[in-house]
Amino acid sequence: MQPTTSFTYHAKIRDVFSEMSQVVVGQERLLNRLLIGLFTGGHILLEGVPGLAKTLTINTLAKVLELDFQRIQFTPDLLPADLIGTMIFNQKTAEFEVKQGPIFANLILADEVNRSPAKVQAALLEAMQEKQVTIGEETFVLDRPFLVLATQNPVEQEGTYPLPEAQVDRFMMKVFVDYLNKEDELAVMRRMSNMNFDYEVQPVLGKEELVAIRNEINGVTISETLERYIIELVFATRRPMEYNLRDEARYIQFGVSPRASINLNLAAKALAYFDRRDYVLPEDIKEVAPDVFNHRIMLNYEAEADGVTSLQVIDSILRKVAIGR
């Protein structure tokens, strides 16, 4: 018998969107992806120019969900100890004590994560993958949920340290945050130019409810046909010639990793749950595939020379790879 799921918290999830809209305007897609990551345990990499309310959205979300939030500004002089903590000497007890860093929170905003050197990025790696931190000889398990939301500025690349592939692959999705449309920007301007605006958001969900939502999403079913469709999409990025993707093969240097299939499955289930369905549709997979794949496909110099982006290649793969191939 196929597992089923209930929708006990579906109304509260709608309330989260409603409460967020009192502060953040026009970022429904961003909020959707953040909630997918939060409910399925996946970290999110955000890319967009400054001023698009990325920090405001994450900070507000933490308040609505009653989660501990820490913003860490990554700079070239940041040290691993500034991130995870260090050992300090207590003169009264003549012993070393652990002073925990800002990584000990539920939601971590790693602002401009590519501005810090590799050793700082590596310190973040253990926390993201193992959900634990080692300081000295002690290992501390991080509080759940634990989610890293990292931002990158696509414009300024001077003085940055590109994230290594192993680190980028640990992000469930890479979400491009674009400019608002005219009406939304007008609403933002009116709201923020009112110097008396100070809306205090109300908590909607707690930690225990987040765990319950995760269990309900886990009950969403996906047919074997769609499971195999995910695998076909993954292999189409690795062996495009076998799928008659001749034009795309010219540009792909490396395809996506095994984490892509896992994360695409999870994200599609969450999307179905948000739509109050206990089963996944092909449209769910196609909608989140660009966010799951775009930072995992490595394009070659020919793609750069021709102005071809990873999103264009993914769009072509989604159009050409058939379900039930």
PDB file of C-alpha atoms in Angstrom:
ATOM      1  CA  MET A   1       0.000   0.000   0.000  1.00  0.00           C
ATOM      2  CA  GLN A   2       1.330   3.404  -0.983  1.00  0.00           C
ATOM      3  CA  PRO A   3       2.089   5.832   1.876  1.00  0.00           C
ATOM      4  CA  THR A   4      -0.191   8.834   2.130  1.00  0.00           C
ATOM      5  CA  THR A   5       0.189  12.235   3.742  1.00  0.00           C
ATOM      6  CA  SER A   6      -2.145  14.611   5.534  1.00  0.00           C
ATOM      7  CA  PHE A   7      -2.177  18.381   5.263  1.00  0.00           C
ATOM      8  CA  THR A   8      -2.499  19.327   8.907  1.00  0.00           C
ATOM      9  CA  TYR A   9      -0.262  22.381   8.574  1.00  0.00           C
ATOM     10  CA  HIS A  10      -1.216  23.524   5.095  1.00  0.00           C
ATOM     11  CA  ALA A  11      -3.248  26.468   6.409  1.00  0.00           C
ATOM     12  CA  LYS A  12      -0.364  27.549   8.639  1.00  0.00           C
ATOM     13  CA  ILE A  13       2.023  27.502   5.681  1.00  0.00           C
ATOM     14  CA  ARG A  14      -0.364  29.878   3.894  1.00  0.00           C
ATOM     15  CA  ASP A  15      -0.287  32.013   7.040  1.00  0.00           C
ATOM     16  CA  VAL A  16       3.522  32.105   6.818  1.00  0.00           C
ATOM     17  CA  PHE A  17       3.289  33.574   3.304  1.00  0.00           C
ATOM     18  CA  SER A  18       0.612  36.019   4.467  1.00  0.00           C
ATOM     19  CA  GLU A  19       2.605  37.184   7.485  1.00  0.00           C
ATOM     20  CA  MET A  20       5.788  37.525   5.430  1.00  0.00           C
ATOM     21  CA  SER A  21       3.949  39.692   2.880  1.00  0.00           C
ATOM     22  CA  GLN A  22       3.346  42.284   5.604  1.00  0.00           C
ATOM     23  CA  VAL A  23       7.076  43.060   5.511  1.00  0.00           C
ATOM     24  CA  VAL A  24       8.518  41.606   2.287  1.00  0.00           C
ATOM     25  CA  VAL A  25       6.999  42.480  -1.095  1.00  0.00           C
ATOM     26  CA  GLY A  26       7.175  40.419  -4.283  1.00  0.00           C
ATOM     27  CA  GLN A  27       9.530  37.641  -3.194  1.00  0.00           C
ATOM     28  CA  GLU A  28       7.043  34.751  -3.130  1.00  0.00           C
ATOM     29  CA  ARG A  29       9.267  32.505  -5.255  1.00  0.00           C
ATOM     30  CA  LEU A  30      12.271  33.159  -3.002  1.00  0.00           C
ATOM     31  CA  LEU A  31      10.185  32.386   0.083  1.00  0.00           C
ATOM     32  CA  ASN A  32       8.873  29.222  -1.582  1.00  0.00           C
ATOM     33  CA  ARG A  33      12.425  27.975  -2.177  1.00  0.00           C
ATOM     34  CA  LEU A  34      13.546  28.906   1.350  1.00  0.00           C
ATOM     35  CA  LEU A  35      10.676  26.902   2.831  1.00  0.00           C
ATOM     36  CA  ILE A  36      11.469  23.938   0.579  1.00  0.00           C
ATOM     37  CA  GLY A  37      15.036  23.990   1.898  1.00  0.00           C
ATOM     38  CA  LEU A  38      13.902  24.416   5.496  1.00  0.00           C
ATOM     39  CA  PHE A  39      11.330  21.600   5.378  1.00  0.00           C
ATOM     40  CA  THR A  40      13.634  19.143   3.582  1.00  0.00           C
ATOM     41  CA  GLY A  41      16.920  20.018   5.298  1.00  0.00           C
ATOM     42  CA  GLY A  42      18.614  21.567   2.264  1.00  0.00           C
ATOM     43  CA  HIS A  43      20.844  24.642   2.217  1.00  0.00           C
ATOM     44  CA  ILE A  44      20.167  27.449  -0.260  1.00  0.00           C
ATOM     45  CA  LEU A  45      22.603  29.588  -2.256  1.00  0.00           C
ATOM     46  CA  LEU A  46      21.134  32.954  -3.253  1.00  0.00           C
ATOM     47  CA  GLU A  47      22.561  35.045  -6.065  1.00  0.00           C
ATOM     48  CA  GLY A  48      21.410  38.574  -6.767  1.00  0.00           C
ATOM     49  CA  VAL A  49      22.483  42.194  -6.684  1.00  0.00           C
ATOM     50  CA  PRO A  50      22.312  44.110  -3.375  1.00  0.00           C
ATOM     51  CA  GLY A  51      19.035  45.652  -2.235  1.00  0.00           C
ATOM     52  CA  LEU A  52      16.652  42.828  -3.185  1.00  0.00           C
ATOM     53  CA  ALA A  53      15.577  42.124   0.426  1.00  0.00           C
ATOM     54  CA  LYS A  54      17.490  38.844   0.767  1.00  0.00           C
ATOM     55  CA  THR A  55      18.583  39.620   4.339  1.00  0.00           C
ATOM     56  CA  LEU A  56      15.188  41.076   5.256  1.00  0.00           C
ATOM     57  CA  THR A  57      13.391  37.994   3.920  1.00  0.00           C
ATOM     58  CA  ILE A  58      15.550  35.554   5.883  1.00  0.00           C
ATOM     59  CA  ASN A  59      15.449  37.605   9.085  1.00  0.00           C
ATOM     60  CA  THR A  60      11.658  37.949   8.876  1.00  0.00           C
ATOM     61  CA  LEU A  61      11.257  34.231   8.147  1.00  0.00           C
ATOM     62  CA  ALA A  62      13.234  33.389  11.291  1.00  0.00           C
ATOM     63  CA  LYS A  63      10.845  35.497  13.374  1.00  0.00           C
ATOM     64  CA  VAL A  64       7.732  33.984  11.780  1.00  0.00           C
ATOM     65  CA  LEU A  65       9.069  30.474  12.492  1.00  0.00           C
ATOM     66  CA  GLU A  66      10.488  31.297  15.942  1.00  0.00           C
ATOM     67  CA  LEU A  67      14.009  30.264  14.958  1.00  0.00           C
ATOM     68  CA  ASP A  68      17.373  31.601  16.087  1.00  0.00           C
ATOM     69  CA  PHE A  69      18.928  33.730  13.352  1.00  0.00           C
ATOM     70  CA  GLN A  70      22.511  34.846  12.815  1.00  0.00           C
ATOM     71  CA  ARG A  71      23.880  36.969   9.995  1.00  0.00           C
ATOM     72  CA  ILE A  72      27.582  36.499   9.296  1.00  0.00           C
ATOM     73  CA  GLN A  73      29.286  38.991   6.994  1.00  0.00           C
ATOM     74  CA  PHE A  74      32.018  37.088   5.157  1.00  0.00           C
ATOM     75  CA  THR A  75      35.115  39.241   4.632  1.00  0.00           C
ATOM     76  CA  PRO A  76      38.693  38.480   3.514  1.00  0.00           C
ATOM     77  CA  ASP A  77      39.981  38.769   7.106  1.00  0.00           C
ATOM     78  CA  LEU A  78      37.371  36.425   8.609  1.00  0.00           C
ATOM     79  CA  LEU A  79      38.862  33.438  10.476  1.00  0.00           C
ATOM     80  CA  PRO A  80      37.323  29.990  11.073  1.00  0.00           C
ATOM     81  CA  ALA A  81      37.200  30.784  14.811  1.00  0.00           C
ATOM     82  CA  ASP A  82      35.045  33.839  14.037  1.00  0.00           C
ATOM     83  CA  LEU A  83      32.545  31.457  12.494  1.00  0.00           C
ATOM     84  CA  ILE A  84      32.472  28.338  14.668  1.00  0.00           C
ATOM     85  CA  GLY A  85      34.002  29.595  17.914  1.00  0.00           C
ATOM     86  CA  THR A  86      37.242  28.958  19.782  1.00  0.00           C
ATOM     87  CA  MET A  87      38.846  27.919  23.070  1.00  0.00           C
ATOM     88  CA  ILE A  88      39.413  30.712  25.590  1.00  0.00           C
ATOM     89  CA  PHE A  89      41.387  30.587  28.835  1.00  0.00           C
ATOM     90  CA  ASN A  90      39.410  31.238  32.014  1.00  0.00           C
ATOM     91  CA  GLN A  91      41.797  32.785  34.539  1.00  0.00           C
ATOM     92  CA  LYS A  92      39.469  32.067  37.471  1.00  0.00           C
ATOM     93  CA  THR A  93      39.333  28.317  36.845  1.00  0.00           C
ATOM     94  CA  ALA A  94      42.732  28.121  35.066  1.00  0.00           C
ATOM     95  CA  GLU A  95      41.053  26.033  32.369  1.00  0.00           C
ATOM     96  CA  PHE A  96      40.201  26.446  28.701  1.00  0.00           C
ATOM     97  CA  GLU A  97      36.522  26.897  27.879  1.00  0.00           C
ATOM     98  CA  VAL A  98      34.628  26.741  24.617  1.00  0.00           C
ATOM     99  CA  LYS A  99      33.189  30.001  23.320  1.00  0.00           C
ATOM    100  CA  GLN A 100      30.652  29.128  20.637  1.00  0.00           C
ATOM    101  CA  GLY A 101      30.502  31.176  17.459  1.00  0.00           C
ATOM    102  CA  PRO A 102      27.527  32.505  15.481  1.00  0.00           C
ATOM    103  CA  ILE A 103      27.191  29.189  13.591  1.00  0.00           C
ATOM    104  CA  PHE A 104      25.185  27.928  16.594  1.00  0.00           C
ATOM    105  CA  ALA A 105      21.779  29.064  15.361  1.00  0.00           C
ATOM    106  CA  ASN A 106      18.922  27.642  13.293  1.00  0.00           C
ATOM    107  CA  LEU A 107      19.115  29.996  10.318  1.00  0.00           C
ATOM    108  CA  ILE A 108      22.527  31.215   9.208  1.00  0.00           C
ATOM    109  CA  LEU A 109      22.832  33.967   6.630  1.00  0.00           C
ATOM    110  CA  ALA A 110      26.332  33.714   5.151  1.00  0.00           C
ATOM    111  CA  ASP A 111      26.394  37.109   3.458  1.00  0.00           C
ATOM    112  CA  GLU A 112      28.738  37.316   0.451  1.00  0.00           C
ATOM    113  CA  VAL A 113      30.124  33.875   1.247  1.00  0.00           C
ATOM    114  CA  ASN A 114      32.668  34.058  -1.594  1.00  0.00           C
ATOM    115  CA  ARG A 115      34.520  36.958   0.020  1.00  0.00           C
ATOM    116  CA  SER A 116      36.283  34.777   2.596  1.00  0.00           C
ATOM    117  CA  PRO A 117      39.248  32.459   1.915  1.00  0.00           C
ATOM    118  CA  ALA A 118      39.100  28.687   1.573  1.00  0.00           C
ATOM    119  CA  LYS A 119      39.800  27.824   5.228  1.00  0.00           C
ATOM    120  CA  VAL A 120      36.711  29.764   6.351  1.00  0.00           C
ATOM    121  CA  GLN A 121      34.602  28.143   3.653  1.00  0.00           C
ATOM    122  CA  ALA A 122      35.916  24.743   4.771  1.00  0.00           C
ATOM    123  CA  ALA A 123      34.847  25.472   8.361  1.00  0.00           C
ATOM    124  CA  LEU A 124      31.333  26.037   7.062  1.00  0.00           C
ATOM    125  CA  LEU A 125      31.517  22.742   5.162  1.00  0.00           C
ATOM    126  CA  GLU A 126      31.437  20.435   8.225  1.00  0.00           C
ATOM    127  CA  ALA A 127      28.503  22.322   9.703  1.00  0.00           C
ATOM    128  CA  MET A 128      26.512  22.097   6.453  1.00  0.00           C
ATOM    129  CA  GLN A 129      27.144  18.433   5.772  1.00  0.00           C
ATOM    130  CA  GLU A 130      27.558  16.839   9.189  1.00  0.00           C
ATOM    131  CA  LYS A 131      25.306  19.244  11.162  1.00  0.00           C
ATOM    132  CA  GLN A 132      28.036  19.419  13.767  1.00  0.00           C
ATOM    133  CA  VAL A 133      31.018  21.606  14.715  1.00  0.00           C
ATOM    134  CA  THR A 134      34.384  20.618  16.196  1.00  0.00           C
ATOM    135  CA  ILE A 135      36.131  23.121  18.480  1.00  0.00           C
ATOM    136  CA  GLY A 136      39.402  21.887  19.914  1.00  0.00           C
ATOM    137  CA  GLU A 137      38.761  18.250  20.807  1.00  0.00           C
ATOM    138  CA  GLU A 138      35.030  18.671  21.402  1.00  0.00           C
ATOM    139  CA  THR A 139      32.320  18.059  18.825  1.00  0.00           C
ATOM    140  CA  PHE A 140      28.979  19.826  19.183  1.00  0.00           C
ATOM    141  CA  VAL A 141      25.795  18.749  17.420  1.00  0.00           C
ATOM    142  CA  LEU A 142      23.977  21.757  15.977  1.00  0.00           C
ATOM    143  CA  ASP A 143      20.386  22.498  16.902  1.00  0.00           C
ATOM    144  CA  ARG A 144      17.746  21.388  14.399  1.00  0.00           C
ATOM    145  CA  PRO A 145      16.578  22.699  12.068  1.00  0.00           C
ATOM    146  CA  PHE A 146      19.887  24.038  10.774  1.00  0.00           C
ATOM    147  CA  LEU A 147      19.904  25.861   7.482  1.00  0.00           C
ATOM    148  CA  VAL A 148      22.639  27.853   5.757  1.00  0.00           C
ATOM    149  CA  LEU A 149      21.464  30.544   3.375  1.00  0.00           C
ATOM    150  CA  ALA A 150      24.453  31.967   1.544  1.00  0.00           C
ATOM    151  CA  THR A 151      24.475  34.975  -0.773  1.00  0.00           C
ATOM    152  CA  GLN A 152      26.710  35.897  -3.679  1.00  0.00           C
ATOM    153  CA  ASN A 153      26.874  39.134  -5.636  1.00  0.00           C
ATOM    154  CA  PRO A 154      27.022  38.288  -9.374  1.00  0.00           C
ATOM    155  CA  VAL A 155      28.345  41.741 -10.277  1.00  0.00           C
ATOM    156  CA  GLU A 156      31.388  42.260  -8.053  1.00  0.00           C
ATOM    157  CA  GLN A 157      33.958  39.509  -8.529  1.00  0.00           C
ATOM    158  CA  GLU A 158      37.089  41.450  -7.586  1.00  0.00           C
ATOM    159  CA  GLY A 159      38.617  40.245  -4.337  1.00  0.00           C
ATOM    160  CA  THR A 160      36.434  37.125  -4.131  1.00  0.00           C
ATOM    161  CA  TYR A 161      37.280  33.482  -3.557  1.00  0.00           C
ATOM    162  CA  PRO A 162      35.079  31.282  -5.791  1.00  0.00           C
ATOM    163  CA  LEU A 163      33.448  28.465  -3.838  1.00  0.00           C
ATOM    164  CA  PRO A 164      35.016  25.051  -4.562  1.00  0.00           C
ATOM    165  CA  GLU A 165      32.786  22.541  -6.341  1.00  0.00           C
ATOM    166  CA  ALA A 166      32.572  20.334  -3.227  1.00  0.00           C
ATOM    167  CA  GLN A 167      31.112  23.249  -1.276  1.00  0.00           C
ATOM    168  CA  VAL A 168      28.732  24.435  -3.994  1.00  0.00           C
ATOM    169  CA  ASP A 169      27.367  20.901  -4.355  1.00  0.00           C
ATOM    170  CA  ARG A 170      26.267  20.915  -0.710  1.00  0.00           C
ATOM    171  CA  PHE A 171      23.665  23.548  -1.477  1.00  0.00           C
ATOM    172  CA  MET A 172      20.325  21.982  -2.345  1.00  0.00           C
ATOM    173  CA  MET A 173      19.428  24.824  -4.703  1.00  0.00           C
ATOM    174  CA  LYS A 174      20.910  27.952  -6.177  1.00  0.00           C
ATOM    175  CA  VAL A 175      18.211  30.588  -6.483  1.00  0.00           C
ATOM    176  CA  PHE A 176      18.608  33.674  -8.650  1.00  0.00           C
ATOM    177  CA  VAL A 177      16.909  36.665  -7.025  1.00  0.00           C
ATOM    178  CA  ASP A 178      15.842  39.172  -9.685  1.00  0.00           C
ATOM    179  CA  TYR A 179      14.562  42.724  -9.618  1.00  0.00           C
ATOM    180  CA  LEU A 180      10.929  43.306  -8.663  1.00  0.00           C
ATOM    181  CA  ASN A 181       8.324  44.296 -11.237  1.00  0.00           C
ATOM    182  CA  LYS A 182       7.116  47.905 -11.371  1.00  0.00           C
ATOM    183  CA  GLU A 183       4.060  47.423  -9.159  1.00  0.00           C
ATOM    184  CA  ASP A 184       5.988  45.563  -6.458  1.00  0.00           C
ATOM    185  CA  GLU A 185       8.789  48.132  -6.484  1.00  0.00           C
ATOM    186  CA  LEU A 186       6.207  50.898  -6.163  1.00  0.00           C
ATOM    187  CA  ALA A 187       4.732  49.108  -3.137  1.00  0.00           C
ATOM    188  CA  VAL A 188       8.211  48.759  -1.584  1.00  0.00           C
ATOM    189  CA  MET A 189       8.972  52.431  -2.166  1.00  0.00           C
ATOM    190  CA  ARG A 190       5.714  53.544  -0.561  1.00  0.00           C
ATOM    191  CA  ARG A 191       6.126  51.223   2.407  1.00  0.00           C
ATOM    192  CA  MET A 192       9.785  51.927   3.146  1.00  0.00           C
ATOM    193  CA  SER A 193       9.551  55.691   2.580  1.00  0.00           C
ATOM    194  CA  ASN A 194       7.098  55.790   5.479  1.00  0.00           C
ATOM    195  CA  MET A 195       9.508  56.375   8.349  1.00  0.00           C
ATOM    196  CA  ASN A 196       6.866  55.220  10.834  1.00  0.00           C
ATOM    197  CA  PHE A 197       6.580  51.764   9.254  1.00  0.00           C
ATOM    198  CA  ASP A 198       7.531  49.189  11.875  1.00  0.00           C
ATOM    199  CA  TYR A 199       5.396  46.075  11.454  1.00  0.00           C
ATOM    200  CA  GLU A 200       6.115  43.390  14.036  1.00  0.00           C
ATOM    201  CA  VAL A 201       5.541  39.948  12.506  1.00  0.00           C
ATOM    202  CA  GLN A 202       3.805  37.290  14.580  1.00  0.00           C
ATOM    203  CA  PRO A 203       5.126  33.729  15.036  1.00  0.00           C
ATOM    204  CA  VAL A 204       3.180  31.185  12.986  1.00  0.00           C
ATOM    205  CA  LEU A 205       5.091  27.903  13.294  1.00  0.00           C
ATOM    206  CA  GLY A 206       7.410  26.432  15.917  1.00  0.00           C
ATOM    207  CA  LYS A 207      10.261  23.901  15.777  1.00  0.00           C
ATOM    208  CA  GLU A 208       8.075  20.916  16.642  1.00  0.00           C
ATOM    209  CA  GLU A 209       5.650  21.831  13.878  1.00  0.00           C
ATOM    210  CA  LEU A 210       8.514  22.078  11.384  1.00  0.00           C
ATOM    211  CA  VAL A 211       9.447  18.479  12.199  1.00  0.00           C
ATOM    212  CA  ALA A 212       5.828  17.424  11.722  1.00  0.00           C
ATOM    213  CA  ILE A 213       5.675  19.182   8.338  1.00  0.00           C
ATOM    214  CA  ARG A 214       8.857  17.388   7.282  1.00  0.00           C
ATOM    215  CA  ASN A 215       7.212  14.065   8.147  1.00  0.00           C
ATOM    216  CA  GLU A 216       4.128  14.952   6.130  1.00  0.00           C
ATOM    217  CA  ILE A 217       6.246  15.888   3.107  1.00  0.00           C
ATOM    218  CA  ASN A 218       8.050  12.571   3.506  1.00  0.00           C
ATOM    219  CA  GLY A 219       4.685  10.882   2.972  1.00  0.00           C
ATOM    220  CA  VAL A 220       4.211  12.432  -0.476  1.00  0.00           C
ATOM    221  CA  THR A 221       4.479   9.684  -3.100  1.00  0.00           C
ATOM    222  CA  ILE A 222       6.387   9.748  -6.345  1.00  0.00           C
ATOM    223  CA  SER A 223       5.759   7.114  -9.011  1.00  0.00           C
ATOM    224  CA  GLU A 224       8.531   4.896 -10.326  1.00  0.00           C
ATOM    225  CA  THR A 225       8.059   6.494 -13.764  1.00  0.00           C
ATOM    226  CA  LEU A 226       8.872   9.932 -12.320  1.00  0.00           C
ATOM    227  CA  GLU A 227      11.724   8.548 -10.238  1.00  0.00           C
ATOM    228  CA  ARG A 228      13.252   7.201 -13.434  1.00  0.00           C
ATOM    229  CA  TYR A 229      12.509  10.519 -15.173  1.00  0.00           C
ATOM    230  CA  ILE A 230      14.669  12.269 -12.562  1.00  0.00           C
ATOM    231  CA  ILE A 231      17.479   9.790 -13.239  1.00  0.00           C
ATOM    232  CA  GLU A 232      17.147  10.363 -17.000  1.00  0.00           C
ATOM    233  CA  LEU A 233      17.441  14.127 -16.497  1.00  0.00           C
ATOM    234  CA  VAL A 234      20.536  13.632 -14.349  1.00  0.00           C
ATOM    235  CA  PHE A 235      22.196  11.337 -16.884  1.00  0.00           C
ATOM    236  CA  ALA A 236      21.291  13.679 -19.736  1.00  0.00           C
ATOM    237  CA  THR A 237      23.636  16.241 -18.157  1.00  0.00           C
ATOM    238  CA  ARG A 238      26.423  13.654 -17.927  1.00  0.00           C
ATOM    239  CA  ARG A 239      26.014  11.869 -21.287  1.00  0.00           C
ATOM    240  CA  PRO A 240      24.153  14.353 -23.486  1.00  0.00           C
ATOM    241  CA  MET A 241      25.120  12.623 -26.752  1.00  0.00           C
ATOM    242  CA  GLU A 242      23.182   9.503 -25.694  1.00  0.00           C
ATOM    243  CA  TYR A 243      20.067  11.693 -25.523  1.00  0.00           C
ATOM    244  CA  ASN A 244      20.658  13.362 -28.911  1.00  0.00           C
ATOM    245  CA  LEU A 245      21.551  16.604 -27.142  1.00  0.00           C
ATOM    246  CA  ARG A 246      24.274  17.452 -29.630  1.00  0.00           C
ATOM    247  CA  ASP A 247      24.182  21.227 -29.196  1.00  0.00           C
ATOM    248  CA  GLU A 248      24.151  20.944 -25.405  1.00  0.00           C
ATOM    249  CA  ALA A 249      27.036  18.441 -25.453  1.00  0.00           C
ATOM    250  CA  ARG A 250      29.272  21.127 -26.958  1.00  0.00           C
ATOM    251  CA  TYR A 251      28.895  23.235 -23.829  1.00  0.00           C
ATOM    252  CA  ILE A 252      28.725  20.783 -20.898  1.00  0.00           C
ATOM    253  CA  GLN A 253      32.058  20.031 -19.255  1.00  0.00           C
ATOM    254  CA  PHE A 254      30.712  18.060 -16.270  1.00  0.00           C
ATOM    255  CA  GLY A 255      27.182  16.941 -15.443  1.00  0.00           C
ATOM    256  CA  VAL A 256      25.385  17.077 -12.115  1.00  0.00           C
ATOM    257  CA  SER A 257      26.350  15.016  -9.060  1.00  0.00           C
ATOM    258  CA  PRO A 258      24.288  12.271  -7.332  1.00  0.00           C
ATOM    259  CA  ARG A 259      23.080  14.898  -4.852  1.00  0.00           C
ATOM    260  CA  ALA A 260      21.098  16.422  -7.715  1.00  0.00           C
ATOM    261  CA  SER A 261      18.771  13.422  -8.028  1.00  0.00           C
ATOM    262  CA  ILE A 262      18.221  13.263  -4.251  1.00  0.00           C
ATOM    263  CA  ASN A 263      17.514  16.974  -3.930  1.00  0.00           C
ATOM    264  CA  LEU A 264      15.287  17.090  -7.013  1.00  0.00           C
ATOM    265  CA  ASN A 265      13.181  14.290  -5.549  1.00  0.00           C
ATOM    266  CA  LEU A 266      12.858  16.088  -2.194  1.00  0.00           C
ATOM    267  CA  ALA A 267      12.118  19.495  -3.715  1.00  0.00           C
ATOM    268  CA  ALA A 268       9.434  18.048  -6.003  1.00  0.00           C
ATOM    269  CA  LYS A 269       7.739  16.389  -3.014  1.00  0.00           C
ATOM    270  CA  ALA A 270       7.749  19.657  -1.071  1.00  0.00           C
ATOM    271  CA  LEU A 271       6.301  21.517  -4.042  1.00  0.00           C
ATOM    272  CA  ALA A 272       3.505  18.950  -4.346  1.00  0.00           C
ATOM    273  CA  TYR A 273       2.797  19.292  -0.620  1.00  0.00           C
ATOM    274  CA  PHE A 274       2.543  23.086  -0.932  1.00  0.00           C
ATOM    275  CA  ASP A 275      -0.012  22.497  -3.698  1.00  0.00           C
ATOM    276  CA  ARG A 276      -1.973  20.219  -1.342  1.00  0.00           C
ATOM    277  CA  ARG A 277      -1.194  17.034  -3.274  1.00  0.00           C
ATOM    278  CA  ASP A 278       0.108  13.768  -1.835  1.00  0.00           C
ATOM    279  CA  TYR A 279       1.714  12.809  -5.146  1.00  0.00           C
ATOM    280  CA  VAL A 280       4.322  14.382  -7.433  1.00  0.00           C
ATOM    281  CA  LEU A 281       3.524  15.562 -10.958  1.00  0.00           C
ATOM    282  CA  PRO A 282       6.031  15.995 -13.820  1.00  0.00           C
ATOM    283  CA  GLU A 283       5.420  19.752 -13.547  1.00  0.00           C
ATOM    284  CA  ASP A 284       6.811  19.731  -9.992  1.00  0.00           C
ATOM    285  CA  ILE A 285      10.060  18.204 -11.199  1.00  0.00           C
ATOM    286  CA  LYS A 286      10.346  20.605 -14.131  1.00  0.00           C
ATOM    287  CA  GLU A 287       9.697  23.641 -11.952  1.00  0.00           C
ATOM    288  CA  VAL A 288      12.465  23.008  -9.419  1.00  0.00           C
ATOM    289  CA  ALA A 289      14.992  21.282 -11.724  1.00  0.00           C
ATOM    290  CA  PRO A 290      16.631  24.585 -12.811  1.00  0.00           C
ATOM    291  CA  ASP A 291      17.257  25.593  -9.175  1.00  0.00           C
ATOM    292  CA  VAL A 292      18.649  22.143  -8.299  1.00  0.00           C
ATOM    293  CA  PHE A 293      20.797  21.756 -11.434  1.00  0.00           C
ATOM    294  CA  ASN A 294      22.069  25.237 -12.289  1.00  0.00           C
ATOM    295  CA  HIS A 295      25.019  25.320  -9.857  1.00  0.00           C
ATOM    296  CA  ARG A 296      25.947  21.677 -10.467  1.00  0.00           C
ATOM    297  CA  ILE A 297      26.350  21.744 -14.244  1.00  0.00           C
ATOM    298  CA  MET A 298      29.824  22.915 -15.236  1.00  0.00           C
ATOM    299  CA  LEU A 299      29.965  24.577 -18.633  1.00  0.00           C
ATOM    300  CA  ASN A 300      33.137  24.964 -20.695  1.00  0.00           C
ATOM    301  CA  TYR A 301      34.820  28.036 -22.178  1.00  0.00           C
ATOM    302  CA  GLU A 302      32.939  27.595 -25.441  1.00  0.00           C
ATOM    303  CA  ALA A 303      29.651  28.174 -23.592  1.00  0.00           C
ATOM    304  CA  GLU A 304      31.070  31.336 -22.040  1.00  0.00           C
ATOM    305  CA  ALA A 305      32.277  32.554 -25.427  1.00  0.00           C
ATOM    306  CA  ASP A 306      28.860  31.934 -26.980  1.00  0.00           C
ATOM    307  CA  GLY A 307      26.997  33.517 -24.055  1.00  0.00           C
ATOM    308  CA  VAL A 308      25.242  30.254 -23.154  1.00  0.00           C
ATOM    309  CA  THR A 309      24.115  29.911 -19.519  1.00  0.00           C
ATOM    310  CA  SER A 310      23.456  26.815 -17.430  1.00  0.00           C
ATOM    311  CA  LEU A 311      19.760  27.745 -17.217  1.00  0.00           C
ATOM    312  CA  GLN A 312      19.498  27.732 -21.017  1.00  0.00           C
ATOM    313  CA  VAL A 313      21.095  24.283 -21.171  1.00  0.00           C
ATOM    314  CA  ILE A 314      18.770  22.960 -18.446  1.00  0.00           C
ATOM    315  CA  ASP A 315      15.721  24.375 -20.224  1.00  0.00           C
ATOM    316  CA  SER A 316      16.765  22.578 -23.394  1.00  0.00           C
ATOM    317  CA  ILE A 317      17.250  19.284 -21.507  1.00  0.00           C
ATOM    318  CA  LEU A 318      13.812  19.569 -19.891  1.00  0.00           C
ATOM    319  CA  ARG A 319      12.214  20.121 -23.310  1.00  0.00           C
ATOM    320  CA  LYS A 320      13.997  17.275 -25.044  1.00  0.00           C
ATOM    321  CA  VAL A 321      14.195  14.445 -22.463  1.00  0.00           C
ATOM    322  CA  ALA A 322      10.914  12.545 -22.481  1.00  0.00           C
ATOM    323  CA  ILE A 323       9.149  10.996 -19.505  1.00  0.00           C
ATOM    324  CA  GLY A 324       9.213   7.195 -19.662  1.00  0.00           C
ATOM    325  CA  ARG A 325      12.150   7.232 -22.057  1.00  0.00           C
TER     326      ARG A 325
END
